[in-house]
Every structure is written in structure tokens, then in C-alpha cells.
Short mmCIF file of C-alpha atoms in Angstrom, two decimals:
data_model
loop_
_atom_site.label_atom_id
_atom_site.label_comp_id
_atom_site.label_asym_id
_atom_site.label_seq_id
_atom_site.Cartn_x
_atom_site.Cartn_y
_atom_site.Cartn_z
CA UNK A 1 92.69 90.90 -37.41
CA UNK A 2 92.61 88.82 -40.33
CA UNK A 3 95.98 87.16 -39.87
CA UNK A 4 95.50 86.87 -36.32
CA UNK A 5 92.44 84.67 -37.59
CA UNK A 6 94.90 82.73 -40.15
CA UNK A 7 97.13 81.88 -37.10
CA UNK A 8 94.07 80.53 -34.95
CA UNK A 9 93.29 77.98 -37.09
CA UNK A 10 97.24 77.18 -37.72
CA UNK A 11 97.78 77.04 -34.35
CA UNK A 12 99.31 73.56 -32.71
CA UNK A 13 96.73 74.30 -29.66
CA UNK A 14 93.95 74.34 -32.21
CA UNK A 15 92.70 70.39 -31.08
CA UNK A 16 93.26 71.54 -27.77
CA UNK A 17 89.88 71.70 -25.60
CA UNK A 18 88.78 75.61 -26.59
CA UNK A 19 87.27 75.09 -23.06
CA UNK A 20 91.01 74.62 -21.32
CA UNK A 21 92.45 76.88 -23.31
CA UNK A 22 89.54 80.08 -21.91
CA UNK A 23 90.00 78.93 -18.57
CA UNK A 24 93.58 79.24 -18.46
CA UNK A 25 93.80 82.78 -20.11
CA UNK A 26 90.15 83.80 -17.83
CA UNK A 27 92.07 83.01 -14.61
CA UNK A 28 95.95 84.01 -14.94
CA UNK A 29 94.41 87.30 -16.66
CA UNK A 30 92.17 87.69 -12.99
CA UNK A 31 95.48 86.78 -11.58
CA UNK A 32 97.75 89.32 -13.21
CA UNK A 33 94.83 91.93 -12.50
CA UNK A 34 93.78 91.21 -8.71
CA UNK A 35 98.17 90.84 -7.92
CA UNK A 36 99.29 94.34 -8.23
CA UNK A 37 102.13 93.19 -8.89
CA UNK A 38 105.33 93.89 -11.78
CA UNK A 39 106.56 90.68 -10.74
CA UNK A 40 103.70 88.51 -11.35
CA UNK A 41 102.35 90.66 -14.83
CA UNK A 42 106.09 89.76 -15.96
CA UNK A 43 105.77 86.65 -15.17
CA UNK A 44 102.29 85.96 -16.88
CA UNK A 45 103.94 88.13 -20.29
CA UNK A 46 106.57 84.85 -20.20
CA UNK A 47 104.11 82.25 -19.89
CA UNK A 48 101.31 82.88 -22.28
CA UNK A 49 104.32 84.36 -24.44
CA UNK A 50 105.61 80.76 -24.42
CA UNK A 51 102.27 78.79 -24.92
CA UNK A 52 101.50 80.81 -27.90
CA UNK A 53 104.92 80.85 -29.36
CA UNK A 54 106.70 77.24 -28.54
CA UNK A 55 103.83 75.46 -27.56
CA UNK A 56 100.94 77.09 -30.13
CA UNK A 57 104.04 77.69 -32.93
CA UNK A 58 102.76 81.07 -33.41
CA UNK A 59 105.77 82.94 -34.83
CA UNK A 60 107.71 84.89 -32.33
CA UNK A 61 107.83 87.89 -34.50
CA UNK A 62 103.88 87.78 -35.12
CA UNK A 63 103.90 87.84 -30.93
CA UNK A 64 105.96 90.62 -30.43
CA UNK A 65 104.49 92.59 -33.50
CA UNK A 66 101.20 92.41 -31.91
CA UNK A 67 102.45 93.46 -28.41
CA UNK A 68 103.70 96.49 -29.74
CA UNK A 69 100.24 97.53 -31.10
CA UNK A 70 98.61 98.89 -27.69
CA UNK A 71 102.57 99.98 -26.44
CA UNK A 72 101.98 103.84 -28.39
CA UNK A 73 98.71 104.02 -25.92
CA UNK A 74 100.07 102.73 -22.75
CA UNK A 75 103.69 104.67 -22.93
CA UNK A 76 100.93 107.99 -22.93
CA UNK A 77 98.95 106.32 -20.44
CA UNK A 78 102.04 105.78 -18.09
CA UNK A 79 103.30 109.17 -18.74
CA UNK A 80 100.47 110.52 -17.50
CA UNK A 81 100.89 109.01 -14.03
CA UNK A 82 104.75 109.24 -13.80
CA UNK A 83 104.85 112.61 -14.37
CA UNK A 84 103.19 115.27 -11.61
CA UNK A 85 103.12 118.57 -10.81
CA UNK A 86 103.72 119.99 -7.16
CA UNK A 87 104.88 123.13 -5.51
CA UNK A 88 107.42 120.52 -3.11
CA UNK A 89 110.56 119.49 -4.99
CA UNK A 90 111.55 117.12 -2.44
CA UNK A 91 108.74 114.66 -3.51
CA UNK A 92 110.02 114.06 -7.29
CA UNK A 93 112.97 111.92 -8.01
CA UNK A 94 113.88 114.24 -10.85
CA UNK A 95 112.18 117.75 -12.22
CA UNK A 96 112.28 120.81 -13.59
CA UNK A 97 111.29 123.89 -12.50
CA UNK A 98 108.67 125.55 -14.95
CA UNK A 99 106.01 128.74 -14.22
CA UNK A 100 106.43 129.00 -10.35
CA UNK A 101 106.08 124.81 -10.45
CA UNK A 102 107.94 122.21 -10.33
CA UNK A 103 107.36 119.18 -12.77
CA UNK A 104 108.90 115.72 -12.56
CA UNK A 105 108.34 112.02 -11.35
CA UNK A 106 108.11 110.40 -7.84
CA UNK A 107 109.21 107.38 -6.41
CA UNK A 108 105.79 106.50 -6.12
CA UNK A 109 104.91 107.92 -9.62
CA UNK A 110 107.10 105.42 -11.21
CA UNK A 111 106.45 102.51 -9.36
CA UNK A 112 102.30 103.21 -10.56
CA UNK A 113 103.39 103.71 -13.70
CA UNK A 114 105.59 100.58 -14.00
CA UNK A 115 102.69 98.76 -12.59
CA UNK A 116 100.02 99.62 -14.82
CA UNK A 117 102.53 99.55 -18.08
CA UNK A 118 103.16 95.83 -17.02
CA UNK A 119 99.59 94.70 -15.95
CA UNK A 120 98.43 96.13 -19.40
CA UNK A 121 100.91 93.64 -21.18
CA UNK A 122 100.25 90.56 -19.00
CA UNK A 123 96.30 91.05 -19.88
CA UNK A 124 97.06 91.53 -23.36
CA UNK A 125 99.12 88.79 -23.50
CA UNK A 126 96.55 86.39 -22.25
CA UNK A 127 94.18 87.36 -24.96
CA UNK A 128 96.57 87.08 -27.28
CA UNK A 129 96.85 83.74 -26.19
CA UNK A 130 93.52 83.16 -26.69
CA UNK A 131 92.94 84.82 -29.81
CA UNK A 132 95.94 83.12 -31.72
CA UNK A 133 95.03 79.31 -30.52
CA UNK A 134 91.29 79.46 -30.86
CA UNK A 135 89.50 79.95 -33.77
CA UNK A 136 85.91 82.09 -33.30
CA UNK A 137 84.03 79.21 -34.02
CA UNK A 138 85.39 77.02 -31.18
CA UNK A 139 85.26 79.48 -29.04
CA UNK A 140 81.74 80.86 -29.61
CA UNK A 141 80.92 77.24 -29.24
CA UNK A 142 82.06 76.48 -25.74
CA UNK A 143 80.27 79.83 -24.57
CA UNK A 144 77.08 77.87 -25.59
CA UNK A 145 78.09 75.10 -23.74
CA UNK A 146 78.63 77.60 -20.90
CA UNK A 147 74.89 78.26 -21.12
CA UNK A 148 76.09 82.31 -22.38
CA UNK A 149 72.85 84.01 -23.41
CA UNK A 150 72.32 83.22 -26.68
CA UNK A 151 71.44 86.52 -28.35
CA UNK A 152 74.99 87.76 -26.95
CA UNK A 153 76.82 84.87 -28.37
CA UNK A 154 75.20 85.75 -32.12
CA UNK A 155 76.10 89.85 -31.50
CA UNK A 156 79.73 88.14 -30.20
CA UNK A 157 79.45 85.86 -34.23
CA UNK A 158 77.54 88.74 -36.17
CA UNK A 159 80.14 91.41 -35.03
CA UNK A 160 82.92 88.83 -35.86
CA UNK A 161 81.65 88.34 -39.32
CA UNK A 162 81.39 91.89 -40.08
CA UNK A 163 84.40 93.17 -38.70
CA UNK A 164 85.74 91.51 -41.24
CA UNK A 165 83.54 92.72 -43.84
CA UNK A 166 84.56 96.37 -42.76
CA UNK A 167 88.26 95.54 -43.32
CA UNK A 168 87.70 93.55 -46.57
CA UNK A 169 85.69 97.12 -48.05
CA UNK A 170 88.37 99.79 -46.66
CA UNK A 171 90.85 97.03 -48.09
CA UNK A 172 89.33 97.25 -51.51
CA UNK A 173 88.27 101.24 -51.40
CA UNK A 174 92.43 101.86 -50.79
CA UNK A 175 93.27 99.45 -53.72
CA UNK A 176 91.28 101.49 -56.41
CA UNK A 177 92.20 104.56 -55.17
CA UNK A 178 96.11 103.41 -54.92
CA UNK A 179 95.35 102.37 -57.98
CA UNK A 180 94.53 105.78 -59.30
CA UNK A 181 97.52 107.02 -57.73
CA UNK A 182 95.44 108.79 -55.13
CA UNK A 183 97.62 108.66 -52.59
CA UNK A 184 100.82 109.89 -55.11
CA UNK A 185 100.94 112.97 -53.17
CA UNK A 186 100.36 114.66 -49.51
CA UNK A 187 97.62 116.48 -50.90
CA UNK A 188 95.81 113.59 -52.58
CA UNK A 189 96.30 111.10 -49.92
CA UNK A 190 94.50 113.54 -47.66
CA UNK A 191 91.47 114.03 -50.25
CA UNK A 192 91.54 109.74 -50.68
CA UNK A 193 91.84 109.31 -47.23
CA UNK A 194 89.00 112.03 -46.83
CA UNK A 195 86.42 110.13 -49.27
CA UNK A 196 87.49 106.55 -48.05
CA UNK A 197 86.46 107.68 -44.27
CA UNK A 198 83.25 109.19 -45.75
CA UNK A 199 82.11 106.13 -48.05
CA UNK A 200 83.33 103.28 -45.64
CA UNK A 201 80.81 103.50 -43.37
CA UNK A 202 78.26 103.50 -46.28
CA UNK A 203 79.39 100.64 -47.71
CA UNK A 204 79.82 98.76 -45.24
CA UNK A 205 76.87 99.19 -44.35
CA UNK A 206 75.42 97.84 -47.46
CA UNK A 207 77.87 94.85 -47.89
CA UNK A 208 76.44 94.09 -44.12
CA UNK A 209 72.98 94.38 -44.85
CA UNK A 210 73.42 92.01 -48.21
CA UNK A 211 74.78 89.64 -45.56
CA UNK A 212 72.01 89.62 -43.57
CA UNK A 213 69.84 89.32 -46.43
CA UNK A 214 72.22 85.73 -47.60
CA UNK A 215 71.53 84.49 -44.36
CA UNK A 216 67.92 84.90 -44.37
CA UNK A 217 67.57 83.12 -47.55
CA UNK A 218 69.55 80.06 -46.32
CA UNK A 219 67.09 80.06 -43.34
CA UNK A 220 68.77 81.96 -40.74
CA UNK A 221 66.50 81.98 -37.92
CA UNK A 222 68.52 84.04 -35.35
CA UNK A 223 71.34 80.98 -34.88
CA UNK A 224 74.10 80.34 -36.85
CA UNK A 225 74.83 76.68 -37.37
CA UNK A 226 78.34 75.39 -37.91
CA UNK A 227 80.13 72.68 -37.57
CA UNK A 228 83.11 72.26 -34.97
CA UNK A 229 85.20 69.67 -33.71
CA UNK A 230 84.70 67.57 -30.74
CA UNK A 231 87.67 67.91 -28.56
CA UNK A 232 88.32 65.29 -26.11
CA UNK A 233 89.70 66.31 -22.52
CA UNK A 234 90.52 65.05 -19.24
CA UNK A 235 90.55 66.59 -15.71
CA UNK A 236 94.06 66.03 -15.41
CA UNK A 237 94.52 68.43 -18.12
CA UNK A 238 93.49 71.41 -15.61
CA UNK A 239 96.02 70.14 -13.22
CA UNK A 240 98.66 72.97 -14.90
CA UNK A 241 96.30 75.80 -15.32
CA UNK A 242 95.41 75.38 -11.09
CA UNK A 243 99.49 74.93 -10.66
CA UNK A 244 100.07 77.71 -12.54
CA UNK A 245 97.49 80.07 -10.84
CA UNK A 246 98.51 78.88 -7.82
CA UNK A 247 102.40 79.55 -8.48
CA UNK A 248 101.33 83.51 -9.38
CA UNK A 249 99.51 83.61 -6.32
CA UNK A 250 102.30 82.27 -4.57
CA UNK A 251 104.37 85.05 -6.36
CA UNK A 252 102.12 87.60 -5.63
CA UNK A 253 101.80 87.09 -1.83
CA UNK A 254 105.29 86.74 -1.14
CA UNK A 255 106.37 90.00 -3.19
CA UNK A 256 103.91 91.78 -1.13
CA UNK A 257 105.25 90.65 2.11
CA UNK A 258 108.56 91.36 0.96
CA UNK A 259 108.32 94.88 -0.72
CA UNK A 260 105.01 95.93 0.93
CA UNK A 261 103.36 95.73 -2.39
CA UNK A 262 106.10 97.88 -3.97
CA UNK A 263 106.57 95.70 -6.71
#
């Protein structure tokens, strides 16, 4: 979370119109999700995969570090639909025969699963896009701008701000117990790990409500005030983002018409 922060604000799309940059990843992610298509959520992967890495300069190991995170939860998600259970083994591609049933994977099976396992990854990488080219602040800043209720855009800050509070107080409970060697041993670490869970909530919940207190003696009045950079932008810009959108939907159509919507 924290470095995906530090790579916001080093991003080469930082002085680019936050505005442009949310209504790019808003409509190819309603793109990739309304296309039911692996062609089209493989092609969205390559494109926000290349504006964040050659034209935001986001490292391409950072990228494809972060799209392995959700991969452990969509490979069980996917498994889940590939793999069925009938008394018919002419349905399944492959299976095994186990307590009067047979288990095993369909055509159709893996084509859903395929499906969902690259829709997933197209979404993700649009946020990702987002996330790693615009800082919070810009961001929360053209949802004003979008006339976004205003007690939603402070939860959207507040949460922000103590998300990383939570992180920097687990990060500092797990130094001074390392530091006591309380995780020397498999027996320890579960004990440490055991009291860190317990106490993080706790203190957390303090650090968050000395927070609160900071900001009501500055004169926080239910707004938080910061400054953020004008960008300057140009219709023109959008011409891409409506090319691009309209490209996907191009994609989209004509792999329907070709494979019935197969892939």
C-alpha cells in the first residue's frame, strides 16, 4: 500500500489531468466487464500494463508483483468453476471416477473459468493503473469536482489516512517483537503473532483517535484542506481514451460473432 503510494507520486502520469486518467481506467474497466470476452480482458491487461509501465515508468517488476497478489484467490476461484461433478462422463473433457461420481472439467467449464480468471486481471489492471499514476489527493480532488457527496469523499480521505496508520502500528508492533526474537521459533512466532492480532486493533484504534483529536485542534471542521495542482487539459486529450474504448468494443463484437461468445 505504502509503496504503491511512493510510486503515485513518482509516476510520469502524475501532471497528467487525474480527471483523464479516471475516465480512461472507469470506462475500459466497464469495457472489459460488459465484453465477456478473453480476448478483450487480454487485451485491456496489455494496455493499462503499458501506460503504467512505459508510459507512467512504473517498474515492470512492481507491475507484475502486484498482479500476482489477487492470482492465489482467483486460481481457487476458477477452480471452483472448472471443476464439476456429474453422474455423465461424456460431458467432462477429462475426469476421474470417485464414490459412484465422476469428477472433472467441461468444455464449457473451462472456457467460464478462463473467462472470469482473465476479466479479474483486466479490472485489476485498470486500477492498478489508477492507483500507481494518481496520488489520493488528486484523485479525491476531481471527485469533488465531480460534485461526489462530500461526506463520502472524507470516509474515501479518512479511511486513506488510517489505513496507513494501521500498517505503520502492525509495522512497529513486529519490529519490537522481532526485536525480542519473538518470532525465533514456530512456537513463539505463533504466541507474537497471537498478541500482535490481539493489540493491533487496540492501538490502532488509539493512534486513530489521537488523529482525530490533531485535526480538531488545527480546525478540522469535517473537510480536509490541501493543496493540489492545477492540471491543464484539452478535449483532444480524450480523443485516445474514446479510440481505445471503441477499438475493445470493436474487439468484443466481432469475437462474439465469430466464436458465438466462446471467447
Amino acid at each position: 500500500m505504502i509503496y504503491i503510494d511512493k510510486y503515485a507520486y513518482l509516476s510520469k502520469l502524475k501532471q497528467t489531468n487525474p480527471l483523464q486518467k479516471l475516465v480512461l481506467a472507469i470506462l475500459v474497466l466497464g469495457v472489459c466487464l460488459w465484453a465477456e470476452s478473453v480476448a478483450v480482458s487480454i487485451l485491456t491487461l496489455l494496455i493499462m500494463g503499458w501506460y503504467t509501465v512505459c508510459k507512467g515508468g512504473t517498474p515492470v517488476g512492481i507491475f507484475i508483483r502486484l498482479m500476482l497478489v489477487p492470482l492465489s484467490f482467483l486460481v481457487i476461484g476458477v477452480l471452483t468453476i472448472a471443476v464439476n461433478v456429474s453422474g455423465d462422463k461424456d460431458v467432462f473433457v477429462f475426469s476421474v471416477y470417485a464414490f459412484g461420481m465422476y469428477i472433472g472439467v467441461s468444455q464449457s467449464g473451462i472456457l467460464s473459468a478462463a473467462n472470469l480468471f482473465f476479466k479479474a486481471l483486466g479490472a485489476v489492471s485498470c486500477l492498478y493503473y489508477l492507483s500507481l499514476s494518481t496520488p489520493m489527493v488528486d484523485l479525491l480532488a476531481v471527485l469533488r469536482k465531480l460534485k461526489v457527496p462530500r461526506l463520502m469523499v472524507e470516509l474515501m480521505g479518512l479511511i486513506y489516512r488510517f489505513i496507513f496508520v494501521f500498517l505503520e502500528t502492525a509495522d512497529t508492533m513486529f519490529t519490537a517483537q522481532n526485536s525480542r526474537l519473538g518470532y525465533a521459533g514456530l512456537s513463539s512466532g505463533y504466541r507474537s503473532l497471537a498478541a500482535l492480532a490481539s493489540s493491533l486493533f487496540i492501538r490502532s484504534y488509539q493512534r486513530a483517535d489521537e488523529l482525530y483529536i490533531a485535526l480538531e485542534a488545527r480546525g478540522y471542521d469535517g473537510e480536509l484542506s490541501v493543496i493540489h495542482e492545477q492540471a491543464e487539459t484539452h478535449w483532444t486529450e480524450y480523443i485516445p481514451i474514446v479510440l481505445i474504448n471503441l477499438f475493445l468494443i470493436a474487439v468484443a463484437l466481432f469475437s462474439k460473432q465469430l466464436t458465438g461468445g466462446l471467447l
